Coordinates of C-alpha atoms in Angstrom, one line a residue:
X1 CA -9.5 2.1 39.3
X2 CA -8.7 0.7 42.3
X3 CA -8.3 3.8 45.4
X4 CA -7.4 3.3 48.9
X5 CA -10.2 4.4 51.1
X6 CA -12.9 2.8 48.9
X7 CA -15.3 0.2 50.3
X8 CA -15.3 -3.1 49.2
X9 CA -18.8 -2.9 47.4
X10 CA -17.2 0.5 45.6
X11 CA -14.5 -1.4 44.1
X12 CA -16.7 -4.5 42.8
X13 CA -19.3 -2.8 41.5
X14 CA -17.7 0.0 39.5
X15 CA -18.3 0.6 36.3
X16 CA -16.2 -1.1 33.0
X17 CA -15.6 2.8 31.9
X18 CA -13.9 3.5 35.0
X19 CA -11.8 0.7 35.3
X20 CA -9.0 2.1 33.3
X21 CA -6.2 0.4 31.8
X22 CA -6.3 -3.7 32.6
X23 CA -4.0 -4.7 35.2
X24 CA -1.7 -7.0 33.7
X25 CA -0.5 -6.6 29.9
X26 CA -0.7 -9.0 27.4
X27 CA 2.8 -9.5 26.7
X28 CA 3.3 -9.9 30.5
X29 CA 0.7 -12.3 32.5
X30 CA -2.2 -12.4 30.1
X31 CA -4.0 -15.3 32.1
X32 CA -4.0 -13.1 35.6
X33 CA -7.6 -11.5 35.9
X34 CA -8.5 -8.1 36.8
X35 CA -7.4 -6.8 40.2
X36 CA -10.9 -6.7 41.8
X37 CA -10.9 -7.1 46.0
X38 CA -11.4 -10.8 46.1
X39 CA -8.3 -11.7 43.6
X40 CA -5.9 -9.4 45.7
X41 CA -7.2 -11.0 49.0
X42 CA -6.2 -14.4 47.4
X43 CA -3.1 -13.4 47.4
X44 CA -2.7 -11.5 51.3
X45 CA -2.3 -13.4 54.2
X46 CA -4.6 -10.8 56.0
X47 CA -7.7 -9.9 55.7
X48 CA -8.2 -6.3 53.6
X49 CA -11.4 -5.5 55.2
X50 CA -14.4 -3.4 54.0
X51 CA -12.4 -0.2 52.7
X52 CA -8.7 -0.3 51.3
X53 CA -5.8 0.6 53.2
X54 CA -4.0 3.5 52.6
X55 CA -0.6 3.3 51.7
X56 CA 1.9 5.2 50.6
X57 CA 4.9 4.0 47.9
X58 CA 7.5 5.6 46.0
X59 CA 9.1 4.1 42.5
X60 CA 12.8 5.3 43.7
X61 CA 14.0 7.5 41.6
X62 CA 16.6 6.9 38.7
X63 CA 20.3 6.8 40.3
X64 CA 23.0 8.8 38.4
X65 CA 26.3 6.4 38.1
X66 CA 29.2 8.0 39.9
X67 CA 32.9 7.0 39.7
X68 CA 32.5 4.4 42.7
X69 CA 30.0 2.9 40.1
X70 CA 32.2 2.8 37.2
X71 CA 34.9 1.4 39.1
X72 CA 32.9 -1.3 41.0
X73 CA 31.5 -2.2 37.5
X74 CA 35.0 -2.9 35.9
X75 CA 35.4 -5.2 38.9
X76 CA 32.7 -7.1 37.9
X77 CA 33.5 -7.1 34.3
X78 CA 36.5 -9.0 35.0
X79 CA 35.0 -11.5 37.6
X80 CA 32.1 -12.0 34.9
X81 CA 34.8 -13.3 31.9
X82 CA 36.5 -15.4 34.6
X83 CA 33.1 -16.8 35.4
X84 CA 32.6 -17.1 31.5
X85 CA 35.4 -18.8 31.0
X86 CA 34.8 -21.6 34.1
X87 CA 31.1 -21.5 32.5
X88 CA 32.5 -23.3 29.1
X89 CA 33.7 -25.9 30.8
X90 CA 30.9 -26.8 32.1
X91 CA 27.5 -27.3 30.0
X92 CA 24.4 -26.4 30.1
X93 CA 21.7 -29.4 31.0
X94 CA 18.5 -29.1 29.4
X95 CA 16.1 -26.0 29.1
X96 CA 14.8 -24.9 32.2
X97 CA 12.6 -22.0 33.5
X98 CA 15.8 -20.0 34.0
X99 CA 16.3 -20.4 29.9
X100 CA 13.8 -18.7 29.0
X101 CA 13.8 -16.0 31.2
X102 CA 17.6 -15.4 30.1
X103 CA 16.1 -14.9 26.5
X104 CA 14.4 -11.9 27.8
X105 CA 17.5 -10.3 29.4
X106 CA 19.5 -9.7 26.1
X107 CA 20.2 -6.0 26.3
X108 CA 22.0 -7.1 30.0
X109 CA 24.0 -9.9 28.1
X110 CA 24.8 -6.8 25.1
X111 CA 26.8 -4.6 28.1
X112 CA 28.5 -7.4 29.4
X113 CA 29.5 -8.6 26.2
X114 CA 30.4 -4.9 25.5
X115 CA 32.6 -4.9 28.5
X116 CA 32.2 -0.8 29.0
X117 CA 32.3 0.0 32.7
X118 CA 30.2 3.4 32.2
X119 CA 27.6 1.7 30.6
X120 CA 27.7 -1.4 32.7
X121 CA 27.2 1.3 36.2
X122 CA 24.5 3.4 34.5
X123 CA 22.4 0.5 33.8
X124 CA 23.0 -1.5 37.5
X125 CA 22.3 1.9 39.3
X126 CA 18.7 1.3 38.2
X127 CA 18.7 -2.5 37.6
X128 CA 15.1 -2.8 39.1
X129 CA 13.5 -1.4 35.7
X130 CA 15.9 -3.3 32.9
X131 CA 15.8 -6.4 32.0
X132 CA 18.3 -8.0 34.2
X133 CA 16.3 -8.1 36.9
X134 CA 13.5 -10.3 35.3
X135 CA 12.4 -13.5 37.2
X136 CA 14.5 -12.0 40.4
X137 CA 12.8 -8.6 41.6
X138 CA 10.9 -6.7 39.4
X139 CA 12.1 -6.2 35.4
X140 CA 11.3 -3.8 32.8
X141 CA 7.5 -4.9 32.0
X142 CA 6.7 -5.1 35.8
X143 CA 8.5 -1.7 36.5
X144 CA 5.9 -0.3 33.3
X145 CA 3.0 -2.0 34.6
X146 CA 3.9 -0.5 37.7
X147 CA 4.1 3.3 36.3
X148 CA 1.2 2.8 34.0
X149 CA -1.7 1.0 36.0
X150 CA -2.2 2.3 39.2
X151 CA -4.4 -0.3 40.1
X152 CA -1.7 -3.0 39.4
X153 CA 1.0 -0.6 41.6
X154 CA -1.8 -0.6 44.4
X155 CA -1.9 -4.4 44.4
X156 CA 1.8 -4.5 44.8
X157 CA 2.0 -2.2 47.9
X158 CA -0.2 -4.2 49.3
X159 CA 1.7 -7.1 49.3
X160 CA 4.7 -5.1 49.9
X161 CA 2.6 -4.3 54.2
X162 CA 0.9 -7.7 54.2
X163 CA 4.2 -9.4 54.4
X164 CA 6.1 -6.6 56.7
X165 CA 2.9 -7.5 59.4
X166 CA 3.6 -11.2 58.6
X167 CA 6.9 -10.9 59.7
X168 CA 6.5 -8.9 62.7
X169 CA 3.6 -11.8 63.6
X170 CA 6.3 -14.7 62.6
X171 CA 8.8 -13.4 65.1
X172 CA 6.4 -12.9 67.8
X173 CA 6.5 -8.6 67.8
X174 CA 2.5 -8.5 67.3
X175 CA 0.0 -10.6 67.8
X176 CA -1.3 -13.6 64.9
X177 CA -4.8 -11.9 63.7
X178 CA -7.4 -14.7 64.6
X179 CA -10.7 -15.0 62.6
X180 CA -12.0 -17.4 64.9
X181 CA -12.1 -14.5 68.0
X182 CA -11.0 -11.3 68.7
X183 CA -10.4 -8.6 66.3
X184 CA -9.8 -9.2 62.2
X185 CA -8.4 -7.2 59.8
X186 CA -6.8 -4.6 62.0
X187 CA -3.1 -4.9 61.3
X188 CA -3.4 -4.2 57.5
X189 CA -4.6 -0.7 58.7
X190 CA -2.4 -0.3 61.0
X191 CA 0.8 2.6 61.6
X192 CA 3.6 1.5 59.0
X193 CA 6.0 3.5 61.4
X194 CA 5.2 2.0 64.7
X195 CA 5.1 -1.8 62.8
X196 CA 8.7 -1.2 62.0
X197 CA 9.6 0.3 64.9
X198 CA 8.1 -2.9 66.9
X199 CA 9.6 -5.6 64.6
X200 CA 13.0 -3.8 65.2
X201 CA 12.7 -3.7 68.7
X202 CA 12.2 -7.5 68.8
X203 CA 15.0 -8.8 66.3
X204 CA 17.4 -6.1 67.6
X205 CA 18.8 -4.4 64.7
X206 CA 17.4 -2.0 62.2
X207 CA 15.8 -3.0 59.2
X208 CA 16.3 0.0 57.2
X209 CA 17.6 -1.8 53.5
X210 CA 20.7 -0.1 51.3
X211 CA 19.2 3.5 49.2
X212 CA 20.6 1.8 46.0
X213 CA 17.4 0.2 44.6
X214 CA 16.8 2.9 41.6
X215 CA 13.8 2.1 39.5
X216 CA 12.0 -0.1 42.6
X217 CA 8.7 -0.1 44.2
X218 CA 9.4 0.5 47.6
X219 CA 6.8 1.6 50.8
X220 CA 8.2 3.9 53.1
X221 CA 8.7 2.6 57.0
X222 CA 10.6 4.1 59.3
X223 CA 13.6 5.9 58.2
X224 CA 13.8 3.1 55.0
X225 CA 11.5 2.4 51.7
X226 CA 10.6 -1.6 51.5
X227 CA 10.2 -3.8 48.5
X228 CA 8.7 -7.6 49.2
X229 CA 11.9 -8.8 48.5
X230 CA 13.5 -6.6 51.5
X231 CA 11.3 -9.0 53.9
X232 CA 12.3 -12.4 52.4
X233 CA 15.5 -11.8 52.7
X234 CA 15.5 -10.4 56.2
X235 CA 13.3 -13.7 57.3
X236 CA 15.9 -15.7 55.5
X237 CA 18.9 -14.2 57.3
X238 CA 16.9 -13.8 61.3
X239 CA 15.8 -17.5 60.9
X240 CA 18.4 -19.0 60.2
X241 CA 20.1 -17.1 62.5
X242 CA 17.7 -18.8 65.2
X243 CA 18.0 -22.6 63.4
X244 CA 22.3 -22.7 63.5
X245 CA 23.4 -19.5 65.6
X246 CA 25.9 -16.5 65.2
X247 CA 28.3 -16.8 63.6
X248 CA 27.4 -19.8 61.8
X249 CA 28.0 -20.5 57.6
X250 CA 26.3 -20.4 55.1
X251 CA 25.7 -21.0 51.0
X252 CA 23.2 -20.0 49.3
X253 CA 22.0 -21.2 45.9
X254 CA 20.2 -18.6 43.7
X255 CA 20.6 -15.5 45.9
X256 CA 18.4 -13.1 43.7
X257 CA 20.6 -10.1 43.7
X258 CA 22.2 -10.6 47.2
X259 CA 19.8 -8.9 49.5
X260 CA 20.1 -12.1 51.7
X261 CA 23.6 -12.2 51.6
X262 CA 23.7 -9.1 52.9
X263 CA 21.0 -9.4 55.9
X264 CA 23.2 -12.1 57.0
X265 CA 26.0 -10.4 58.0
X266 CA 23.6 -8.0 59.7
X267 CA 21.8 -10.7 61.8
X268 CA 25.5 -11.8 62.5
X269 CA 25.8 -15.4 60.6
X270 CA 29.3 -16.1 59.4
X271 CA 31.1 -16.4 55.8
X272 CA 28.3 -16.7 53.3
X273 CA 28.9 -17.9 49.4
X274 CA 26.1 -17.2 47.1
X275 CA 25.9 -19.7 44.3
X276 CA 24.2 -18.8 40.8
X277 CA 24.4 -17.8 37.0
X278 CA 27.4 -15.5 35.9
X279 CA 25.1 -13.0 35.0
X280 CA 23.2 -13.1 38.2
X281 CA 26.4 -13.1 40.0
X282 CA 27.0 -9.6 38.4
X283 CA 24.0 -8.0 39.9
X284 CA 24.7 -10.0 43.1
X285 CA 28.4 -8.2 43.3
X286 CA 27.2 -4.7 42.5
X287 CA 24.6 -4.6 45.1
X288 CA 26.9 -6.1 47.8
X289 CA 29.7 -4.1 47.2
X290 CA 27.3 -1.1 47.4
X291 CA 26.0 -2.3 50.6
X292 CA 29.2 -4.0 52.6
X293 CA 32.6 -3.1 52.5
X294 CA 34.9 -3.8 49.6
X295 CA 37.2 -6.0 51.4
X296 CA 34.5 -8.0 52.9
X297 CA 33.2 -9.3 49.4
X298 CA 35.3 -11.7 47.3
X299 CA 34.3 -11.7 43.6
X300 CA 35.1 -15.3 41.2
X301 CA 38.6 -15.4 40.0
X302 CA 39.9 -12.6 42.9
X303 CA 42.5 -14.1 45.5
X304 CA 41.0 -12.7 48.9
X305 CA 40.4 -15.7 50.6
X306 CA 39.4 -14.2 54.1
X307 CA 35.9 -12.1 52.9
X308 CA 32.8 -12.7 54.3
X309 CA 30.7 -12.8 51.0
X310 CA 31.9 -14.8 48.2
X311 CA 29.8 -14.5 45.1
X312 CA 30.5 -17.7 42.5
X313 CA 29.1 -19.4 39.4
X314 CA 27.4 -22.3 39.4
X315 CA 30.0 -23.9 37.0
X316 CA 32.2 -23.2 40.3
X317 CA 30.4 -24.3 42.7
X318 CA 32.8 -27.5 43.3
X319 CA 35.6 -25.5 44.3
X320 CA 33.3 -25.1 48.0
X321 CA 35.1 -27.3 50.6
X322 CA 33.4 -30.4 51.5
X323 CA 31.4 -29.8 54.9
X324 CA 32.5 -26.2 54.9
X325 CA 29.6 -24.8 56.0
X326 CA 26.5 -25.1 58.4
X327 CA 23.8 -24.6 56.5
X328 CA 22.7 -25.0 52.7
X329 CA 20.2 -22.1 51.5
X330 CA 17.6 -22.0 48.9
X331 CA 14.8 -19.5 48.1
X332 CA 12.2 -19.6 45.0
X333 CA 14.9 -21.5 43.7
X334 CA 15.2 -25.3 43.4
X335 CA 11.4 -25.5 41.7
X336 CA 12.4 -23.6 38.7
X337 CA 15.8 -25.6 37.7
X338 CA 16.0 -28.4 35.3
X339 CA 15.2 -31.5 37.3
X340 CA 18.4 -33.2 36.6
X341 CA 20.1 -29.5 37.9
X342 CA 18.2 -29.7 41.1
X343 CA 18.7 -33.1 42.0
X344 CA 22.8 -32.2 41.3
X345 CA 22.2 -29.4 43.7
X346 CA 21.0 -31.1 46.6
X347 CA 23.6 -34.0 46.2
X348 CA 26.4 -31.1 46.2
X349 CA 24.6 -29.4 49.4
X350 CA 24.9 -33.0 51.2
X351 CA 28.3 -33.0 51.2
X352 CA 29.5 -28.9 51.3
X353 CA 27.1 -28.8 54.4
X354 CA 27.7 -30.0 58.2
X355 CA 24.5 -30.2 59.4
X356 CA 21.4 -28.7 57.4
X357 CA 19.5 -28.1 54.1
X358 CA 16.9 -25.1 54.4
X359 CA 14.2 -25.0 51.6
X360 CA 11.7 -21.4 51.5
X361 CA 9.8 -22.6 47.9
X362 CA 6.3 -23.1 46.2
X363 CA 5.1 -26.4 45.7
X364 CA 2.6 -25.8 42.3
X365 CA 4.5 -28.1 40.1
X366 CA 3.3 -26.1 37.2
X367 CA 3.9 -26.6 33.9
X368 CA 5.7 -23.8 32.0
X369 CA 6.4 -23.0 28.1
X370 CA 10.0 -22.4 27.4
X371 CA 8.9 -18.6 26.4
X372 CA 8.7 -17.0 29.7
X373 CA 5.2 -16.4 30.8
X374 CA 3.0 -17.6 27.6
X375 CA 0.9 -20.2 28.4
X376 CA 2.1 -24.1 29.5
X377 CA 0.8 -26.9 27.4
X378 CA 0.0 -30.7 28.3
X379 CA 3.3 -31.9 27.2
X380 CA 5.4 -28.7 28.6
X381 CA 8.4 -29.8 31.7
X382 CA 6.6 -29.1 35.0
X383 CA 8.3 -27.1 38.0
X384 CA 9.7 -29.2 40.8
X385 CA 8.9 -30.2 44.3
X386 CA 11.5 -29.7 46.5
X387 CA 10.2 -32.6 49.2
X388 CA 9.9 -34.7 46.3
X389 CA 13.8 -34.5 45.2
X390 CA 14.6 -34.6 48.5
X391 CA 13.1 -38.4 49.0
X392 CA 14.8 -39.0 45.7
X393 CA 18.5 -38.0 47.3
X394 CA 20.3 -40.4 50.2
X395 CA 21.6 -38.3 53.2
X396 CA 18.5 -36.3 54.3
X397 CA 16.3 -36.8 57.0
X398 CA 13.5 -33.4 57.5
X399 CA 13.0 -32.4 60.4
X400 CA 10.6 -29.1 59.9
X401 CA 8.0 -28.7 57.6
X402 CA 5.8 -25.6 57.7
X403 CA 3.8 -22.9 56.0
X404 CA 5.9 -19.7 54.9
X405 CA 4.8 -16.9 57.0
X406 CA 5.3 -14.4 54.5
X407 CA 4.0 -16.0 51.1
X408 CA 0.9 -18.4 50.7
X409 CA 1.4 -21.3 48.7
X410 CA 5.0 -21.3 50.1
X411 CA 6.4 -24.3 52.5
X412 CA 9.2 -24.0 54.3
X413 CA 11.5 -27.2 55.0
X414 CA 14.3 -28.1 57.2
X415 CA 16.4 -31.3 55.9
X416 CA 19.3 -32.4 58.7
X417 CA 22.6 -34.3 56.7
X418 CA 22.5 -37.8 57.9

């Protein structure tokens, strides 16, 4: 097993016996190999060092629904059949990524089907460990992997401090680690407490994320608990802030379950409209209007015209004024969607956006089976480039091409509307 505090030739050199259960189950990655040092420091962008850092995590704690819960979740209910109903009009293109993982979220589909607003808020309290969150934050064979395989958990804390010190290093509140000169492999020791307190003090609000993430792996900083997915969305929201201002709107396609929708209006951008699947849109709504106040969040198929979040399907996403907003949005996103989906995406962004198109997204272009995580063969649809579309649209001219601070493998791209 893998312990904080252990030295590097500790961990690679223990015994088989004392490796305990494998990281990664078979119905869940079974091509990813065992956690050992040098396949986690693949994935940091900082260097681990000779012995582990310590670091503390919490899987939150199941969330008992409450009346605000059951009433928020008959809200939903009825935006979902409006969405529903919008969604027949509009067809499906061919399998994508997005698919397959819907295959594996069936007992979500079941309560929405069901249309019980008790059962619908007992299950989003705690959405991080069922099925609906599969593909977006964690899911129900992550959040086992998680409780079952400490080494696996250990890994995923990791990540969870190697991208809060990325941040603080992307926005200037530490210093970049250098292995060329100077010290290396300090800041993934370092204070969680006084990290946060330092990024804080340099983007000038506090980054202490909404206590309604039941079920999630979280670190504790500050007076918060983090998940990876906390960061991303609060880089998201402070740099775009920078590229178009306060103030300044936005539309975002995917959206995961809102946590960037929200950080925006903390980092002070303007009207934001998340675009995605009906069913996504659900968990979108519930964690907004946990977060925000109800009046500021307009749901499909309600009349307030005048909130700053608007959460609509994709069948809908026509109905978005042309040039009505500043900037276009996507994250892990665009890659995953059938190609002939993507390129229709980016065509739409051209004209619903003034000025710019902002891509955060993995360039692999790997191939992958239409049964979620089994393996891809030869002949199987390969994931997108975003660059690539991009040259294949009129209208776009990029302007910013760069690593992602806080993922490797990731590029982020700035396109301005021509």
């Amino acid at each position: 097993m893998i312990e904080s505090g252990k030295t590097k030739d500790e961990i690679n050199d223990r015994e088989d016996a004392d490796s305990g259960q494998r990281p990664f189950s078979d119905t869940f990655a079974p091509d990813i190999p065992e956690l050992t040092q040098p396949v986690m420091q693949a994935w940091m962008q900082h260097e681990i060092g000779e012995t582990l850092p310590v670091i503390p995590s919490v899987i939150v704690p199941d969330i008992a629904a409450t009346p605000v819960d059951v009433e928020i979740s008959s809200r939903l209910l009825k935006s979902y059949a409006a969405s529903s109903r919008e969604l027949k009009n509009h067809p499906l293109a061919a399998p994508d990524l997005w698919s397959s993982i819907c295959k594996l979220q069936q007992h979500f589909f079941s309560l929405l089907e069901q249309g019980n607003p008790e059962a619908l808020a007992g299950y989003l309290c705690n959405m991080a460990r069922h099925d609906a969150t599969i593909g977006i934050t964690q899911g129900i064979q992550e959040h086992d992997l998680i409780a079952s395989n400490s080494d696996y958990a250990y890994f995923r804390r990791l990540l969870i401090k190697d991208k809060l010190i990325s941040f603080a290093e992307a926005v200037g509140a530490i210093r970049y680690e250098c292995p060329e000169q100077g010290p290396w492999g300090e800041h993934l020791h370092s204070d969680l407490d006084n990290l946060l307190q330092t990024l804080e003090a340099h983007v000038g609000i506090s980054l202490t994320p909404p206590p309604i993430d039941g079920g999630l792996l979280k670190i504790p900083a500050g007076e918060g608990l983090f998940h990876d997915r906390d960061l991303h969305a609060q880089f998201a929201a402070w740099s775009m802030r920078a590229l178009v201002g306060p103030g300044a709107a936005v539309c975002e396609i995917g959206g995961g379950v809102g946590r960037c929708a929200y950080w925006a209006q903390q980092f002070g951008l303007g009207q934001f409209t998340l675009i995605d699947l009906p069913h996504i849109n659900v968990l979108q709504g519930y964690y907004l209007l946990k977060s925000l106040p109800w009046n500021h969040v307009q749901l499909f198929g309600e009349t307030d015209g005048n909130a700053r979040v608007r959460i609509w399907p994709n069948a809908a996403k026509d109905q978005v004024s042309t040039e009505e907003v500043e900037i276009v949005f996507n994250q892990d996103g665009l890659p995953e969607f059938h190609p002939t989906v993507a390129l229709d995406y980016i065509a739409w962004s051209r004209r619903i956006s003034r000025k710019w198109l902002y891509s955060i997204n993995q360039e692999s272009a790997a191939a992958y089976a239409q049964e979620f995580c089994a393996p891809a063969g030869e002949g199987d649809t390969k994931q997108n480039v975003v660059g690539t579309l991009v040259a294949q649209s009129d209208g776009f001219q990029r302007t910013m091409r760069a690593p992602y601070w806080l993922r490797k493998g990731y590029a982020s791209e700035l396109f301005r509307v021509t």
